[in-house]
C-alpha atoms as a printed R data frame, in Angstrom:
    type eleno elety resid chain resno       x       y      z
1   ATOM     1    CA   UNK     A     1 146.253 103.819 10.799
2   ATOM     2    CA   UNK     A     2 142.656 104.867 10.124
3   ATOM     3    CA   UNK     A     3 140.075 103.497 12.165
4   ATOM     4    CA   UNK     A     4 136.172 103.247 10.642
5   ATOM     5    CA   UNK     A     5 132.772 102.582 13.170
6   ATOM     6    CA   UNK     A     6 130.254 100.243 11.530
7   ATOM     7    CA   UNK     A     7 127.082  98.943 13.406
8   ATOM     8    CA   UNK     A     8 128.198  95.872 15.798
9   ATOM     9    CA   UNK     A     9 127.021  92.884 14.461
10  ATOM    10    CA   UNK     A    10 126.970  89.630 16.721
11  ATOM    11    CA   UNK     A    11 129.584  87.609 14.907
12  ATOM    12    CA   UNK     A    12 131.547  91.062 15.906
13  ATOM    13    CA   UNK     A    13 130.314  90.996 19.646
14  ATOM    14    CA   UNK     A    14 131.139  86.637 19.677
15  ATOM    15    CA   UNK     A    15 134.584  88.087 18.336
16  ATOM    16    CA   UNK     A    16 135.068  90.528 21.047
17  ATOM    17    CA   UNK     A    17 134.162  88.069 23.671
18  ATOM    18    CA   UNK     A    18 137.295  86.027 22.606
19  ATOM    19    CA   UNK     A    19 139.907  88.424 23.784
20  ATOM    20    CA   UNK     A    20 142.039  88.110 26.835
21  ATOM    21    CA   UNK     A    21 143.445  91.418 28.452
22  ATOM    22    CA   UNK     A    22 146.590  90.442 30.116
23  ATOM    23    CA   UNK     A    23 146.899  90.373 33.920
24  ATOM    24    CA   UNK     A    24 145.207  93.158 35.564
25  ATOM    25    CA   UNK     A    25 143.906  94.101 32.532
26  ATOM    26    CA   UNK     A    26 141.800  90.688 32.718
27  ATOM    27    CA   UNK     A    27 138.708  92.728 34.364
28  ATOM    28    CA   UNK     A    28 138.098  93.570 30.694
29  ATOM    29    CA   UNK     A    29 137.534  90.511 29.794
30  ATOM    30    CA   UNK     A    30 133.572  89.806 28.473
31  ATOM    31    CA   UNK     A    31 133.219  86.948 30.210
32  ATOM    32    CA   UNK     A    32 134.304  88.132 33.717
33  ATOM    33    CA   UNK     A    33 130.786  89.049 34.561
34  ATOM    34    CA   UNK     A    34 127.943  86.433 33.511
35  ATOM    35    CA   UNK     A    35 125.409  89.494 33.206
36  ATOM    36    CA   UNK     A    36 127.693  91.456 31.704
37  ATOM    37    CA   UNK     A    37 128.749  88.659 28.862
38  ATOM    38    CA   UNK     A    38 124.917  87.883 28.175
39  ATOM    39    CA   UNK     A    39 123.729  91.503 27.794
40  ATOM    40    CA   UNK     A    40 127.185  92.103 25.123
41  ATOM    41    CA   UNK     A    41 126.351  88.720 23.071
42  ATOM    42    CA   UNK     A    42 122.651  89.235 23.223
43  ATOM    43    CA   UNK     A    43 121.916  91.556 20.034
44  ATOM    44    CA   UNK     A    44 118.548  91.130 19.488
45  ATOM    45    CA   UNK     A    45 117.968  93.182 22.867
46  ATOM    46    CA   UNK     A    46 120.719  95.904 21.884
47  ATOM    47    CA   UNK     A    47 118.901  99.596 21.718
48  ATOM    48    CA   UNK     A    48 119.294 100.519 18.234
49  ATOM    49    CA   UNK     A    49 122.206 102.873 17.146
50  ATOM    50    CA   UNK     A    50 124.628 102.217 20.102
51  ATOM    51    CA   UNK     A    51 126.604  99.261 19.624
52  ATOM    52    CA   UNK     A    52 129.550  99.775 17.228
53  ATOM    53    CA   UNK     A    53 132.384  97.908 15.940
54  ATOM    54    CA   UNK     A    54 135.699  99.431 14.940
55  ATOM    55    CA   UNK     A    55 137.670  98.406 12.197
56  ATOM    56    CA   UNK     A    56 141.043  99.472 10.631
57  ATOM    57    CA   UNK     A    57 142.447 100.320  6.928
58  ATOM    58    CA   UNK     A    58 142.390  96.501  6.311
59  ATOM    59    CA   UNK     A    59 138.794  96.020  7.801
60  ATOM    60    CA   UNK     A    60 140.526  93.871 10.556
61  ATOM    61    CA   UNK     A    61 137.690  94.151 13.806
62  ATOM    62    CA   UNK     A    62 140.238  96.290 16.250
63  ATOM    63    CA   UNK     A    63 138.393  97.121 19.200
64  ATOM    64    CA   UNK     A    64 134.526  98.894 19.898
65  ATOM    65    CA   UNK     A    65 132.331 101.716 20.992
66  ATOM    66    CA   UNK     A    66 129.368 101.807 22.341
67  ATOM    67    CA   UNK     A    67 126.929 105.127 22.952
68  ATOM    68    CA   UNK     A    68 123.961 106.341 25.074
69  ATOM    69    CA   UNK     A    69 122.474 109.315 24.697
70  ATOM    70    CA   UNK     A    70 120.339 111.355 27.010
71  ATOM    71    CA   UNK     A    71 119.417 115.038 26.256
72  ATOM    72    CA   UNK     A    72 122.791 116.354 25.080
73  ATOM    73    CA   UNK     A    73 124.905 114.435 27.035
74  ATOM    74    CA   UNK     A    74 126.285 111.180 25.330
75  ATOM    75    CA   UNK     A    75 127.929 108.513 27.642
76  ATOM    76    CA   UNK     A    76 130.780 106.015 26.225
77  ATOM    77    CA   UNK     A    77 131.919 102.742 26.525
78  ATOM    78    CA   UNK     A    78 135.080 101.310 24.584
79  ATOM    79    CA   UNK     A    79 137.561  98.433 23.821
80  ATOM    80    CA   UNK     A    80 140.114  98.360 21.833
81  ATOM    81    CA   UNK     A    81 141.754  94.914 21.164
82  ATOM    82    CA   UNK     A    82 143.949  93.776 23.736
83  ATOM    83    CA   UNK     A    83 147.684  93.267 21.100
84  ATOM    84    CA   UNK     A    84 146.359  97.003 20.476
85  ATOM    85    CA   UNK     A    85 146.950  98.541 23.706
86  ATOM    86    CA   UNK     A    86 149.623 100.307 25.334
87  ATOM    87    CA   UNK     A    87 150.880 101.085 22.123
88  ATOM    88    CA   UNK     A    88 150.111 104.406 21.558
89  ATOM    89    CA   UNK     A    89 147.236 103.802 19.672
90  ATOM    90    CA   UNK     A    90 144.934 104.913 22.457
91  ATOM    91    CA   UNK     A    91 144.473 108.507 21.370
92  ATOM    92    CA   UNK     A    92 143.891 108.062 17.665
93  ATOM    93    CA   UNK     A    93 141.396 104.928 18.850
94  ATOM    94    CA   UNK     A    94 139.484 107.900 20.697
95  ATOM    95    CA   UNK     A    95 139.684 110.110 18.480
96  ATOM    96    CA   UNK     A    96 137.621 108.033 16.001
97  ATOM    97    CA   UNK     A    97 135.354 107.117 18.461
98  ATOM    98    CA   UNK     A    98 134.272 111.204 19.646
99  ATOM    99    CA   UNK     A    99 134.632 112.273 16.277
100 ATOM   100    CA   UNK     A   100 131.948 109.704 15.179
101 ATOM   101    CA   UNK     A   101 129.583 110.340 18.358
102 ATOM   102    CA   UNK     A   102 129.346 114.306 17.826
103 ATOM   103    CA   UNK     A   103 128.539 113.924 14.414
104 ATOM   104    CA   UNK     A   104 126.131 111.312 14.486
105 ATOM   105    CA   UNK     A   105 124.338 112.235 18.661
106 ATOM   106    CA   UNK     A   106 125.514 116.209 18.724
107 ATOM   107    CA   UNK     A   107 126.097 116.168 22.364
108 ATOM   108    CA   UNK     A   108 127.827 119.238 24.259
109 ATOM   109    CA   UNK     A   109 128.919 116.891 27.030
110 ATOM   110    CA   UNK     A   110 130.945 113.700 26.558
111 ATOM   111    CA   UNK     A   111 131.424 111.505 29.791
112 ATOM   112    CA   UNK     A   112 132.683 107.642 29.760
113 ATOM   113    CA   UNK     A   113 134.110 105.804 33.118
114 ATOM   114    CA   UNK     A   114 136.724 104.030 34.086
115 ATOM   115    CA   UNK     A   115 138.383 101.354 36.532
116 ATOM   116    CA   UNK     A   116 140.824 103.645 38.677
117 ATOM   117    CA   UNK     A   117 143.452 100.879 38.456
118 ATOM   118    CA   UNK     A   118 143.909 101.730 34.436
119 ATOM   119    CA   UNK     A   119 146.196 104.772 34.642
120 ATOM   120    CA   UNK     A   120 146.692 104.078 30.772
121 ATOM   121    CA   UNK     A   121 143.240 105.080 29.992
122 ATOM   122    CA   UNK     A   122 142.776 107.607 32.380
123 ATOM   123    CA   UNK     A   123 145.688 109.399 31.554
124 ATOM   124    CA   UNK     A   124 144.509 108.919 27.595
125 ATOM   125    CA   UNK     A   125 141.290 110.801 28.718
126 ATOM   126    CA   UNK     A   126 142.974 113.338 30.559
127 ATOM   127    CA   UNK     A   127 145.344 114.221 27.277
128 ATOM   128    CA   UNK     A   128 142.623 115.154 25.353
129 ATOM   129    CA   UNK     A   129 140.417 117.010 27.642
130 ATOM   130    CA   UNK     A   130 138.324 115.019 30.196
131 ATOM   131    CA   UNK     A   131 138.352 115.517 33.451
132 ATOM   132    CA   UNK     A   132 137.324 113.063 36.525
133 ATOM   133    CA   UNK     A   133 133.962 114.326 37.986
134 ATOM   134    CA   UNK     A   134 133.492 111.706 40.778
135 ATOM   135    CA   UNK     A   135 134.744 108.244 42.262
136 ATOM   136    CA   UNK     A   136 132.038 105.443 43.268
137 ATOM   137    CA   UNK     A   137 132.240 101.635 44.125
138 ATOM   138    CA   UNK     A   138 130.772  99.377 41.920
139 ATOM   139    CA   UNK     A   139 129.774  95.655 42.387
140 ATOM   140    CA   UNK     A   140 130.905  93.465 39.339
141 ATOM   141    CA   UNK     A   141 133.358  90.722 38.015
142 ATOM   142    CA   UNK     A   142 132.452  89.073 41.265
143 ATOM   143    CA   UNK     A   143 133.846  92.057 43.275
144 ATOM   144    CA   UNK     A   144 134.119  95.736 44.163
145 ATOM   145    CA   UNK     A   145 135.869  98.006 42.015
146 ATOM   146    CA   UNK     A   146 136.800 101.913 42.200
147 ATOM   147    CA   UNK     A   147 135.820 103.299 39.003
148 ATOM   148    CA   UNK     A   148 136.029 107.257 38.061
149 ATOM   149    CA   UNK     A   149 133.668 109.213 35.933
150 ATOM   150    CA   UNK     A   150 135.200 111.659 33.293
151 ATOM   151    CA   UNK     A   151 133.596 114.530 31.885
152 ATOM   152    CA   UNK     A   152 134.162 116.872 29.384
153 ATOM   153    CA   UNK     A   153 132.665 119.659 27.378
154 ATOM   154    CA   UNK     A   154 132.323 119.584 23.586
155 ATOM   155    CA   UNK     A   155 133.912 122.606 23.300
156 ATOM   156    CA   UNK     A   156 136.961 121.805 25.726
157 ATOM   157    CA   UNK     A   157 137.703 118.514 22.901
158 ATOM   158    CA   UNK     A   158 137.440 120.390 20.113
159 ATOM   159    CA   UNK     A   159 141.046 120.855 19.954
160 ATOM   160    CA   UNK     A   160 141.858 117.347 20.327
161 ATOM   161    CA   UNK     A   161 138.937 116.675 17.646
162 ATOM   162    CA   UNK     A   162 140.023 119.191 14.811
163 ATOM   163    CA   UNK     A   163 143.263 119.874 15.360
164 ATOM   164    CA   UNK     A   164 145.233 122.965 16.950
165 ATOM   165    CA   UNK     A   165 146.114 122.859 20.958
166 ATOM   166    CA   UNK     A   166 143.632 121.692 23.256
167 ATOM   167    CA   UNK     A   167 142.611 125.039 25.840
């Protein structure tokens, strides 16, 4: 399965707000945190070029990225529909997702971050060459969450991103 990035549009981010990430996995959920859910659905506010919505080969919405860039590091945040993980799809998802970013914000550093309960994604990240840089408490979803931040070099994914073995 090929995966293709398009600009989100809101009847994409009303979509996304609809799915429901099993158990644990329910943090994800948009509507979890009020601010959270209004600054997602609210797309006349977005900052242009970051919002993105990720279809597959049958243009079927599958999950999302979004992108902020600041000097030549480039931030990300994801989803990928909840029927869609723990599949193995996670890697190919990202894939799609980094591949896009370097050619359209030419970073050299890629971080994203992540709740430290999902193991899935973390260990996703950690396959392809990130690496956790720090662990901080966050308020949200009505509580307070670990979270890690994961780092990595262009040149460390370039591997992952073109092929061949990652260093």
């Amino acid at each position: 399965m090929d995966y293709f990035l398009r600009p989100m549009s809101s009847a994409d981010a009303h979509a996304i707000v609809r799915w429901r990430y099993p158990e644990e996995y329910a943090f994800y959920n948009m509507d979890a945190d009020a601010e959270d859910l209004h600054e997602f659905l609210a797309s006349e506010k977005w900052e242009p070029d970051t919002k993105f919505a990720v279809t597959d080969d049958g243009g079927e919405l599958v999950g999302f990225f979004e992108f902020t860039t600041r000097d030549d590091v480039t931030e990300i945040g994801l989803g990928l529909r909840p029927d869609l993980t723990g599949q193995g799809q996670g890697q190919r998802f990202l894939r799609a997702g980094l591949l896009f970013s370097v050619d359209r914000f030419k970073p050299r550093h890629l971080k994203l971050t992540v709740a430290t309960f999902n193991k899935r994604a973390i260990k996703v990240y950690e396959r392809v060459g990130f690496a956790v840089t720090t662990t901080f408490v966050q308020k949200t979803n009505g509580g307070e969450y670990e979270f890690v931040e994961m780092a990595a070099e262009l040149t460390r994914l370039r591997p992952f991103l073109y092929g061949g073995k990652r260093a």
